[in-house]
Coordinates of C-alpha atoms and ligand atoms in Angstrom, one line a residue:
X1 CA 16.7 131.6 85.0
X2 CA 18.6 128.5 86.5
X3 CA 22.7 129.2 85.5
X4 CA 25.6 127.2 85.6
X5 CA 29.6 128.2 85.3
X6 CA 32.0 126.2 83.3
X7 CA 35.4 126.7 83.3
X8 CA 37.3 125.6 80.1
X9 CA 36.1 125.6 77.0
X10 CA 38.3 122.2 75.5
X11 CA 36.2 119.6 74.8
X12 CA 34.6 118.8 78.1
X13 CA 33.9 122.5 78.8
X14 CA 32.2 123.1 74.9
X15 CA 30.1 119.9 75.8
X16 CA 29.0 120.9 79.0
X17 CA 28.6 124.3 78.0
X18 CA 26.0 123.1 75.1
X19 CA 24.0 120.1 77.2
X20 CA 23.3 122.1 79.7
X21 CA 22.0 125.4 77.6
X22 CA 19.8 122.9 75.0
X23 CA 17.8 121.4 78.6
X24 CA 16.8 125.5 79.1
X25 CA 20.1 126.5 81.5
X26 CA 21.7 129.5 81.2
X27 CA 25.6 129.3 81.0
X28 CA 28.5 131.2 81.8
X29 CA 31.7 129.7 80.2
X30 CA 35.2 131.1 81.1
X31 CA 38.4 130.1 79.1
X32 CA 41.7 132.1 79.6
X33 CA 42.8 131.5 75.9
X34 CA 43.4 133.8 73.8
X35 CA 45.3 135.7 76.7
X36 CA 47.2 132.8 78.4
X37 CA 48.0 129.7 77.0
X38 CA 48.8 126.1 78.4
X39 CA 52.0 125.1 76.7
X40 CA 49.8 122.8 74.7
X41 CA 47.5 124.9 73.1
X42 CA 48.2 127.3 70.3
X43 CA 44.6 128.2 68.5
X44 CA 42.5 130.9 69.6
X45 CA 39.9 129.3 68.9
X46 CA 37.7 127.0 71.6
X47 CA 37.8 122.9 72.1
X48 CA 41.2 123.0 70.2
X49 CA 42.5 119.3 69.7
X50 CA 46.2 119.8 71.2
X51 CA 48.0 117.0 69.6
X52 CA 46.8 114.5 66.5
X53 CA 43.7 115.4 64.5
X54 CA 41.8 111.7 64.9
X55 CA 38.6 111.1 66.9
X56 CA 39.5 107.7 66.5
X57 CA 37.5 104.5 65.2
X58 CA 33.8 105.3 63.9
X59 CA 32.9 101.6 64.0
X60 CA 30.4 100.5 66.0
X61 CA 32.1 97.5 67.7
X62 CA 34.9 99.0 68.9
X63 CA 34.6 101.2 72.3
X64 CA 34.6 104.3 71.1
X65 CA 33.4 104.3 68.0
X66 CA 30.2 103.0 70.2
X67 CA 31.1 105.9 72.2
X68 CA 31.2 108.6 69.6
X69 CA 27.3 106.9 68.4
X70 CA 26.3 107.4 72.0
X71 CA 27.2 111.1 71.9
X72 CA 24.9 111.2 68.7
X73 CA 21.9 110.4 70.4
X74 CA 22.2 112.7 72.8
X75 CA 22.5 115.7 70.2
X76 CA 26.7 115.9 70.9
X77 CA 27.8 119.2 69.8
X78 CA 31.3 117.8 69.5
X79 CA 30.2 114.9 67.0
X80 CA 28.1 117.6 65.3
X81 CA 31.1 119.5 64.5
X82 CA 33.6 116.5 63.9
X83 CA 30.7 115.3 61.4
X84 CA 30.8 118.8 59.5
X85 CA 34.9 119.4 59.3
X86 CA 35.5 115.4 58.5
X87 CA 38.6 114.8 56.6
X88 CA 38.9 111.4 54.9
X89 CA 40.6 108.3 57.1
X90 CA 39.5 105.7 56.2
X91 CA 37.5 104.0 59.3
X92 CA 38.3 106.8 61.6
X93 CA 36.6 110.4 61.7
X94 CA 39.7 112.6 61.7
X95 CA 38.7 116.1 61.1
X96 CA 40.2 119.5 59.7
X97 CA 40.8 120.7 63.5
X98 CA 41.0 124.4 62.1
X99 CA 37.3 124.1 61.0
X100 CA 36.5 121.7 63.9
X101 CA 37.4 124.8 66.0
X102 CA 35.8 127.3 64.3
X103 CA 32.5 125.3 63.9
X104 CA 32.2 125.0 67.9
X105 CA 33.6 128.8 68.7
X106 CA 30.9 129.7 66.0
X107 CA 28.0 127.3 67.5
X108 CA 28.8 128.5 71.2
X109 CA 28.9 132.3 70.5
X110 CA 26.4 132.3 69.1
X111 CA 23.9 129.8 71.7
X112 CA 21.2 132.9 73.2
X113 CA 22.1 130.7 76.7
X114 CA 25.6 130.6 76.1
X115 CA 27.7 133.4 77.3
X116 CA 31.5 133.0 76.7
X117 CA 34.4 134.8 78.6
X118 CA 37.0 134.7 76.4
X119 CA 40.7 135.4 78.4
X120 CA 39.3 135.0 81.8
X121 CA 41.9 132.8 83.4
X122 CA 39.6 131.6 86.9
X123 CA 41.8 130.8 90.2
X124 CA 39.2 129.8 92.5
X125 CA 36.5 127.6 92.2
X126 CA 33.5 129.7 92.4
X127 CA 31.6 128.8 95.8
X128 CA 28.2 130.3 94.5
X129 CA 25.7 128.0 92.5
X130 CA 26.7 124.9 90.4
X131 CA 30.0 124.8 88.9
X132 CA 31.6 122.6 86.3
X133 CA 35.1 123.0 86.3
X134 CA 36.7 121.4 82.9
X135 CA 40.3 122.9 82.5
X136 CA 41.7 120.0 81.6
X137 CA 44.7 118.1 81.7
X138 CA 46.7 121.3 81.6
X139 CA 45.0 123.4 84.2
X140 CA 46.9 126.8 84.8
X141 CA 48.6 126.2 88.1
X142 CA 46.2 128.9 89.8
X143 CA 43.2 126.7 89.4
X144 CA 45.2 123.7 90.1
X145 CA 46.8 125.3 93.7
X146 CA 43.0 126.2 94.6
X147 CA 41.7 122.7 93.3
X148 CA 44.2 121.1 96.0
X149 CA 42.8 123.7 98.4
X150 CA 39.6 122.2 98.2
X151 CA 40.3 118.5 97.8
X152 CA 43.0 117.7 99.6
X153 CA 46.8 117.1 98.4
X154 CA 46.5 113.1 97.9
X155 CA 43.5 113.7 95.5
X156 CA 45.4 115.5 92.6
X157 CA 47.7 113.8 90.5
X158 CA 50.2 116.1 87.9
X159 CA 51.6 113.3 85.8
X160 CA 50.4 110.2 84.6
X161 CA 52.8 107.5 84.1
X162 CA 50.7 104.3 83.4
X163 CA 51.2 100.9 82.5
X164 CA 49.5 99.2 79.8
X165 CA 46.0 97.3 80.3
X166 CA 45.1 94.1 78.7
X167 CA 41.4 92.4 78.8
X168 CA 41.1 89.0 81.4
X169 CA 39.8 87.4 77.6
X170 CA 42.7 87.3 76.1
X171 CA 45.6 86.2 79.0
X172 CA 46.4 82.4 77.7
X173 CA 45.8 80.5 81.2
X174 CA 47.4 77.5 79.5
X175 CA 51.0 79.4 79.8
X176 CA 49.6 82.1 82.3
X177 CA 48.8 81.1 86.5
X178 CA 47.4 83.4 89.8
X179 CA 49.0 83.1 92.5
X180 CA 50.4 86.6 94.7
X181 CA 54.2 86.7 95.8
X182 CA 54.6 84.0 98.6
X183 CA 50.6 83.0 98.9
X184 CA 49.7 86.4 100.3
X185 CA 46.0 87.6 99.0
X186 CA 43.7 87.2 96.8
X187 CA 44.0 84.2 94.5
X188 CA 43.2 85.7 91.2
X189 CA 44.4 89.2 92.0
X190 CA 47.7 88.3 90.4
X191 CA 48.5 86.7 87.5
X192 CA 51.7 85.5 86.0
X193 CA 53.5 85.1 83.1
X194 CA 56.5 82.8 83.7
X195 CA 60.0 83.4 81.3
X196 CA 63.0 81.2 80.9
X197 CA 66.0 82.6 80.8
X198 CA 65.9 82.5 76.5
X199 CA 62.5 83.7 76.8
X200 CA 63.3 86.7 78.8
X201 CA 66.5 87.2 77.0
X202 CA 64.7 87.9 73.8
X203 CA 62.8 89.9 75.4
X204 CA 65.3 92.0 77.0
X205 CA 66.9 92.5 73.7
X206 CA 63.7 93.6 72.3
X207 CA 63.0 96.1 75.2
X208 CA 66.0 97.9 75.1
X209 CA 66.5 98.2 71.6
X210 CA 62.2 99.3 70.9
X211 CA 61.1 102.6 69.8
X212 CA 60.4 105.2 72.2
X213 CA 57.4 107.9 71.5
X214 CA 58.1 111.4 70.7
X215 CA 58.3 113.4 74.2
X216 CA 56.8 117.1 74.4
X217 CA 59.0 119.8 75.2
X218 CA 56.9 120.7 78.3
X219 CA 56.9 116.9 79.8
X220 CA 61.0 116.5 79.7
X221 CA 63.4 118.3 82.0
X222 CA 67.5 119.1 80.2
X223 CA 66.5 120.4 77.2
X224 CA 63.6 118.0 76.1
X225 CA 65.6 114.9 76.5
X226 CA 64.5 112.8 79.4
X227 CA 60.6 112.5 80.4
X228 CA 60.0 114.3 83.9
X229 CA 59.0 111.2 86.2
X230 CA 59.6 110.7 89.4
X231 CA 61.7 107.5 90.5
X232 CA 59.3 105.4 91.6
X233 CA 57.6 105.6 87.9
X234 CA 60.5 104.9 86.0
X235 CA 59.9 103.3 82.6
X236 CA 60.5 100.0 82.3
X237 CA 62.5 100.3 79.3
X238 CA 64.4 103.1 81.3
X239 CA 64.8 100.6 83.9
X240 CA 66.2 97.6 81.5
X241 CA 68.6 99.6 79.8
X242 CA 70.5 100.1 83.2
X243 CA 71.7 96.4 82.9
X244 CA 70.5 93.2 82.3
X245 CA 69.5 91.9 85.8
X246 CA 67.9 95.2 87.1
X247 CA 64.8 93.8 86.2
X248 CA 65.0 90.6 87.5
X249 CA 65.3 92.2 90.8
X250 CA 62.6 94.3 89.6
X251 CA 59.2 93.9 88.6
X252 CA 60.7 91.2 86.9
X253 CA 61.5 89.1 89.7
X254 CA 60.3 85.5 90.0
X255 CA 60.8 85.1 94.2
X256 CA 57.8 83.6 95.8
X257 CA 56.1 82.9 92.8
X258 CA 56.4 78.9 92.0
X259 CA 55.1 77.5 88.7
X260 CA 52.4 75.3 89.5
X261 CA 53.0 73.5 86.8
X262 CA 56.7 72.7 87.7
X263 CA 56.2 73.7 91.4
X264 CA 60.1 75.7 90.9
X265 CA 59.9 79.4 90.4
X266 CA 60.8 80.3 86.8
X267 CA 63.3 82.3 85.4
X268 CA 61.4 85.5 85.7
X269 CA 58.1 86.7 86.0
X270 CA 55.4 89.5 84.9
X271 CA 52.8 89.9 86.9
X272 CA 49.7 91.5 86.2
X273 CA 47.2 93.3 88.7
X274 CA 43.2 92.9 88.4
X275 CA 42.6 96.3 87.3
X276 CA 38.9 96.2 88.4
X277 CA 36.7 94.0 91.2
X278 CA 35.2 91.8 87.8
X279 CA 38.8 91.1 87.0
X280 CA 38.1 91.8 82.9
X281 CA 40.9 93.4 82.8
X282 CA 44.9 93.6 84.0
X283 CA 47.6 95.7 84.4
X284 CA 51.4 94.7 83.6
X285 CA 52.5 95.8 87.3
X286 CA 55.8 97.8 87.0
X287 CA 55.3 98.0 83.3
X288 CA 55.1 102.4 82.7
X289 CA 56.6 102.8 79.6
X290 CA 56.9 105.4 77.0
X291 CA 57.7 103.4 74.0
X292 CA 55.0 104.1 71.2
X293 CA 51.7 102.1 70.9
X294 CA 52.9 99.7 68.1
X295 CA 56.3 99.0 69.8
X296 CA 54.1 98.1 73.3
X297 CA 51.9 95.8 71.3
X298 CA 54.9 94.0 69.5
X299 CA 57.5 93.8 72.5
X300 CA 54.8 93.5 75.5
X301 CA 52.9 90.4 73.2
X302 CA 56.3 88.3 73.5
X303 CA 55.4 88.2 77.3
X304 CA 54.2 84.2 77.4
X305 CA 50.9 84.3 77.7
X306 CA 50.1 87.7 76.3
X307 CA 50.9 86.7 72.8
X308 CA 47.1 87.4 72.1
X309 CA 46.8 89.7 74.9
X310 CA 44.1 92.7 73.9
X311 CA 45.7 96.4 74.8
X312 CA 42.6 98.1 76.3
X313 CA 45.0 100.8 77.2
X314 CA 48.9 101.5 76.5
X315 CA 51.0 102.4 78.9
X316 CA 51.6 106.5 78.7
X317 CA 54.1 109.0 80.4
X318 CA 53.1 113.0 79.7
X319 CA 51.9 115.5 81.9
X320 CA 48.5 115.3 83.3
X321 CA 46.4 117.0 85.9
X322 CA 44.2 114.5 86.8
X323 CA 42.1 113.7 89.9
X324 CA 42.0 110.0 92.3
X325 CA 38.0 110.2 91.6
X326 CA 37.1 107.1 92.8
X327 CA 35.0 107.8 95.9
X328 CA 35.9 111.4 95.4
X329 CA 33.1 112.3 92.2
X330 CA 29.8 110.8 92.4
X331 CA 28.9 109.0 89.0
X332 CA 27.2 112.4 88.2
X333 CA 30.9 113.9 88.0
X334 CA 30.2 115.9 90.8
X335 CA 32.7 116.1 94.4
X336 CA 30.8 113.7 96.6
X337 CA 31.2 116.3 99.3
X338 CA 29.8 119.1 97.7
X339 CA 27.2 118.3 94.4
X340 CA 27.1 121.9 93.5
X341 CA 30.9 121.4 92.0
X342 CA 31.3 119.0 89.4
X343 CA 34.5 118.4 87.2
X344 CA 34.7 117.2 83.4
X345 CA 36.9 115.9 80.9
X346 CA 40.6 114.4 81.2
X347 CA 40.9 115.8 84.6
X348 CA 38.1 113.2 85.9
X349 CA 40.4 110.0 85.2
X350 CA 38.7 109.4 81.6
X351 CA 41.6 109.8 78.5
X352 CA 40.9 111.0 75.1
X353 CA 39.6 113.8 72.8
X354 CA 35.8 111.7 72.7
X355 CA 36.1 110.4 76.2
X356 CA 36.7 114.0 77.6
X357 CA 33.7 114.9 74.9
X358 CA 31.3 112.7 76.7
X359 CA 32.0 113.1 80.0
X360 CA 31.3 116.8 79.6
X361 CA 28.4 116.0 78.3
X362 CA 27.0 113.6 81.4
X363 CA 28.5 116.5 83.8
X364 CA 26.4 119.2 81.8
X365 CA 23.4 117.2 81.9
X366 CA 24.1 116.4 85.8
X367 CA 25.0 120.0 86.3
X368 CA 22.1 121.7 84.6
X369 CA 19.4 119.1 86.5
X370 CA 21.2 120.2 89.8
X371 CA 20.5 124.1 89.1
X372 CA 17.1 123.3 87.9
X373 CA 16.4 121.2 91.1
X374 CA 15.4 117.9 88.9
X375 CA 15.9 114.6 90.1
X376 CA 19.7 113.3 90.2
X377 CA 20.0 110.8 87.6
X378 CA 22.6 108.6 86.4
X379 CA 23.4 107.2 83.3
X380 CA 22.8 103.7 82.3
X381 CA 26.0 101.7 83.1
X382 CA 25.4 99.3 79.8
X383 CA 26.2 103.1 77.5
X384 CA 29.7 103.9 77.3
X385 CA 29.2 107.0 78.8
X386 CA 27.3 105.8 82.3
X387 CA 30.5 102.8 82.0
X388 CA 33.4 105.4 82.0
X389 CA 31.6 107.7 84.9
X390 CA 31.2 104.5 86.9
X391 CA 34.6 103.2 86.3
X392 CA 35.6 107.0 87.0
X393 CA 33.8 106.9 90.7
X394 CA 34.3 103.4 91.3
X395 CA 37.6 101.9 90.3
X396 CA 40.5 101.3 92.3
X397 CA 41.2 104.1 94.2
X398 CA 44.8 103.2 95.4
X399 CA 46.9 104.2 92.2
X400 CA 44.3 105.2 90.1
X401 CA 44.9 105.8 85.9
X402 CA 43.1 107.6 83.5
X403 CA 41.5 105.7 81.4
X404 CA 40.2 105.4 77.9
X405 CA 36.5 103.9 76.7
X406 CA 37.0 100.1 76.5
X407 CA 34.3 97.2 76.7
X408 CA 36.0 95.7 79.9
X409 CA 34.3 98.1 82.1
X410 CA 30.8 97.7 80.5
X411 CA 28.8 95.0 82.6
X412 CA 29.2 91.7 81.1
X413 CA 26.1 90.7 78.7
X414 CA 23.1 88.9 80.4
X415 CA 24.3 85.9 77.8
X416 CA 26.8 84.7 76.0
X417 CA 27.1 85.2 72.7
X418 CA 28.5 83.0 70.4
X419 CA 30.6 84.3 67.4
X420 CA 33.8 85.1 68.8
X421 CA 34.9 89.1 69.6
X422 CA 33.6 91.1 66.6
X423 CA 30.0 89.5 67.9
X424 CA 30.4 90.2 71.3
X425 CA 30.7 93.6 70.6
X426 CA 28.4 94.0 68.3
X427 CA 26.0 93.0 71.2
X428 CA 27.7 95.5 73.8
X429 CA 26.5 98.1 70.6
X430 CA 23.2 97.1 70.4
X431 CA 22.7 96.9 74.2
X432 CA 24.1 100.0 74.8
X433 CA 22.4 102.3 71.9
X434 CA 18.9 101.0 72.9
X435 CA 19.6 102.4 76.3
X436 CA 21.2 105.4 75.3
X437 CA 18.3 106.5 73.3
X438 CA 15.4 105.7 75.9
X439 CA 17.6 107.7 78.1
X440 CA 18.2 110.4 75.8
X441 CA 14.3 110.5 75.3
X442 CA 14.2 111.3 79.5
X443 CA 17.2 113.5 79.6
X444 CA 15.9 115.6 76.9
X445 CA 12.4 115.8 76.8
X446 CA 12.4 119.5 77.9
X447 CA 14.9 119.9 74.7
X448 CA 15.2 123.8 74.0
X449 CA 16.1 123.2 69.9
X450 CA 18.1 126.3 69.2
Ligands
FAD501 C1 50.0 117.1 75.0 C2 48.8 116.3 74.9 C3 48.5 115.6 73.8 C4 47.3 114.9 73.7 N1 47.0 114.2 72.6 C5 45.9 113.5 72.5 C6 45.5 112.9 71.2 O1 46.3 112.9 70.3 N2 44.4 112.2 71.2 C7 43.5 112.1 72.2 O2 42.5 111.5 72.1 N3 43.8 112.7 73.4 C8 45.0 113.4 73.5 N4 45.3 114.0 74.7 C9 44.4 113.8 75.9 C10 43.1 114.6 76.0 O3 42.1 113.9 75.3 C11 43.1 116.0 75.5 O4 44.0 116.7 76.4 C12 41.7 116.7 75.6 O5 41.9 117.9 75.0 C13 41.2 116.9 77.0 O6 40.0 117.6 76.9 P1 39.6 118.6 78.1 O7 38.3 119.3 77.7 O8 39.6 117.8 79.4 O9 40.8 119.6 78.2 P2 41.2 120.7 77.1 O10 40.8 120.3 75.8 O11 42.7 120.9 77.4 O12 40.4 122.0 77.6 C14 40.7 122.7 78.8 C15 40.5 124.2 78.5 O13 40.6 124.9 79.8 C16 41.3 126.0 79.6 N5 41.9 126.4 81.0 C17 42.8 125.8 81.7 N6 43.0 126.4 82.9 C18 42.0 127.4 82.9 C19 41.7 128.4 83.9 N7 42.3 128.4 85.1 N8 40.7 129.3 83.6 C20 40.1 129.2 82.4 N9 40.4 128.3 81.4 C21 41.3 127.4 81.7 C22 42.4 125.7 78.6 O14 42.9 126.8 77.9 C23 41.6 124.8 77.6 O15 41.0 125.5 76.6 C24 46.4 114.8 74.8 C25 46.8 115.5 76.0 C26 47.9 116.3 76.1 C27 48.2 117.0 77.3

């Protein structure tokens, strides 16, 4: 019978793991827990949720609650169990993780194609048959040494330090122009957000004085009190509290820039990066931070121009093995060099508990097809799930960030709609599950129900 390894059995690996054994394939799945530990995990038991116990939204029109529907229709054995251990939370599916845990150890022990090797820490990626490695954003540092081995040193990132990502829609052009530093590129790469001098004092004040999140012990060097970045990714609040012109020599700084509007260069300026070649969406260049999500939302929406500004990402700082996929995975997940290895969860550039979920399951799918020598297929880019593994393969290589399910790297709708956001996305929704479940119907016609 046609097998596949998977190593890690977090979210990704427990997804994989089950796609691939429900289309007939037999699975060997290694995870070094109970006998080693990242410094993360604590459970015995498998797809542990490391931090808070919320799968996010469930509503429809918001990315990953759409997401989360997606990975319904194609028989999710993550959703399955989130479904069964649900905890009250209002419009979010938070779940008992205990039970969550249990349910999924219990569901993979006891799959007839599943067979699960507990404490087996791997170190090298196997070279025989197809391989799905999902070890996650923690990988031990054997797996990670021999994952450089094989890549290459400038393809493996260890921490991400990201600034926060707003959507194109919501950037108020009236405020807001493009133009790069001194007329050099691309007209709309760049956007800015001119301050005066009272503007960007208030915001100064607010910066310095906002509320940073709670760091983990294993991110932070001297005794859990600073984060552990490097220099060149220092956050911006960091950065302001040094004095009140660093910034404006900074990211900050308004040089080459003019106002068209008053043709003098303002006081200072943010600029924000096209994140993506449709230019939906923007980063606030310079902008890593660690303050917490609310604090990013109130402080970062006094920025003129942003005041209505979308977050389709915050900006984060914590330890993360991650890979620069673009180019490097094919949309299947898989090394575009060799399609026998493919990689899954938050180690392919996707972010999240659900986003992890579903790109273990497109990489089990992918995987088990490959070692049943079935036509490569990939996933419709309107679903959530073919969106994130073509953002994943496709986006911006240079200084790439993980990133979490959001409707600005869906492809735009054939029309407009009229109705303002909530509409919108109910449209993405509709779009997307219709294509979800005719490709659901292909993916799994050979379903082994088990
Ligand atoms: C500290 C922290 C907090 C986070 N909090 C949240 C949050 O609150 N909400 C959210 O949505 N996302 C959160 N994330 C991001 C991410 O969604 C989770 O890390 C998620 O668990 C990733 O799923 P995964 O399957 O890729 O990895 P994991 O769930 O970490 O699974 C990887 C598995 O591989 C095993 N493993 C590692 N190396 C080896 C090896 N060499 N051999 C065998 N097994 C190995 C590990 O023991 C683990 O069981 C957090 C990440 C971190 C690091």
């Amino acid at each position: 019978m046609p097998t596949i390894k998977v190593i890690g059995a977090g979210l990704a690996g427990c997804e994989a793991a089950y796609a691939a054994a429900r289309l007939g394939v037999s699975v060997e799945l290694y995870e070094m827990k109970p006998n080693k530990k990242t410094p993360a995990h604590r459970y015995d038991g498998l797809a542990e949720l490391v931090c808070s116990n919320s799968l996010r939204s469930m509503q429809v029109y918001n990315a990953v609650g759409l997401l989360k529907e997606e990975l319904v229709r194609f028989g999710s054995l993550i959703m399955e169990a989130a479904r069964a251990t649900a905890v009250p939370a209002g419009t979010a599916l938070a779940v008992d993780r205990k039970r969550f845990s249990d349910y999924v150890t219990d569901k993979i022990k006891r799959h007839p194609l599943i067979t699960l090797h507990e404490g087996v820490e791997i170190t090298e990626i196997p070279t025989d048959g197809v391989t799905v490695v999902a070890s996650g954003p923690l990988t031990s540092d054997a797996l990670a040494e021999a994952i450089l081995r094989t890549i290459g040193k400038e393809t493996l990132y260890f921490y991400d330090a990201a600034a926060p990502i707003v959507d194109a829609s919501g950037i108020d052009f009236e405020v807001a122009y493009y133009a790069s530093r001194y007329g050099k590129g691309e007209g709309e790469d760049y956007v800015n957000c001119p301050m005066t001098k009272e503007q960007y004092d208030a915001f100064y004040d607010a910066l310095i004085h906002a509320e940073e999140a709670k760091l983990h012990e294993f991110d932070t060097d001297q005794g859990g009190k600073e984060p552990r970045v490097f220099e060149g990714c220092m956050p911006v609040e960091v950065m302001a509290r040094r004095g009140y012109d660093t910034l404006l020599f900074g990211p900050l700084k308004p040089v080459g820039l003019p106002d068209p509007k008053t043709g003098k260069e303002p006081y200072a300026v943010v600029q924000l990066r096209a994140e993506n070649a449709e230019r939906t969406m923007y980063n606030l260049v310079g902008f890593q931070t660690h303050l917490t999500f609310p604090e990013q939302r109130r402080v970062f929406r006094m920025i003129p121009g942003l005041a209505e500004a979308e977050f389709l990402r915050y900006g984060v700082m914590h330890r993360n093995t991650y890979l620069s996929s673009p180019g490097l995975l094919t949309e299947s997940y898989s090394l575009a060099e060799n399609e026998n290895v493919f990689f899954a969860g938050q180690m392919t550039g996707v972010e999240g508990y659900v986003e992890s979920a579903g790109s273990g399951l497109v990489a089990g799918v992918c995987a088990a097809r490959r070692a049943l020598g079935e036509e490569k297929l990939s996933f419709p880019h309107e679903t959530m799930l073919g969106a994130m593994a073509h953002y994943v393969s496709h986006g911006t290589a240079t200084a790439f960030q993980p990133m979490n399910a959001n409707f600005g790297i869906i492809p735009p709708l054939e029309k407009k709609v009229k109705g303002g956001k909530a509409a919108r996305n109910d449209a993405y929704a509709a779009r997307a599950l219709a294509a979800a479940e005719s490709f659901a119907e292909i993916i799994f016609e050979k379903k082994q129900d088990i």
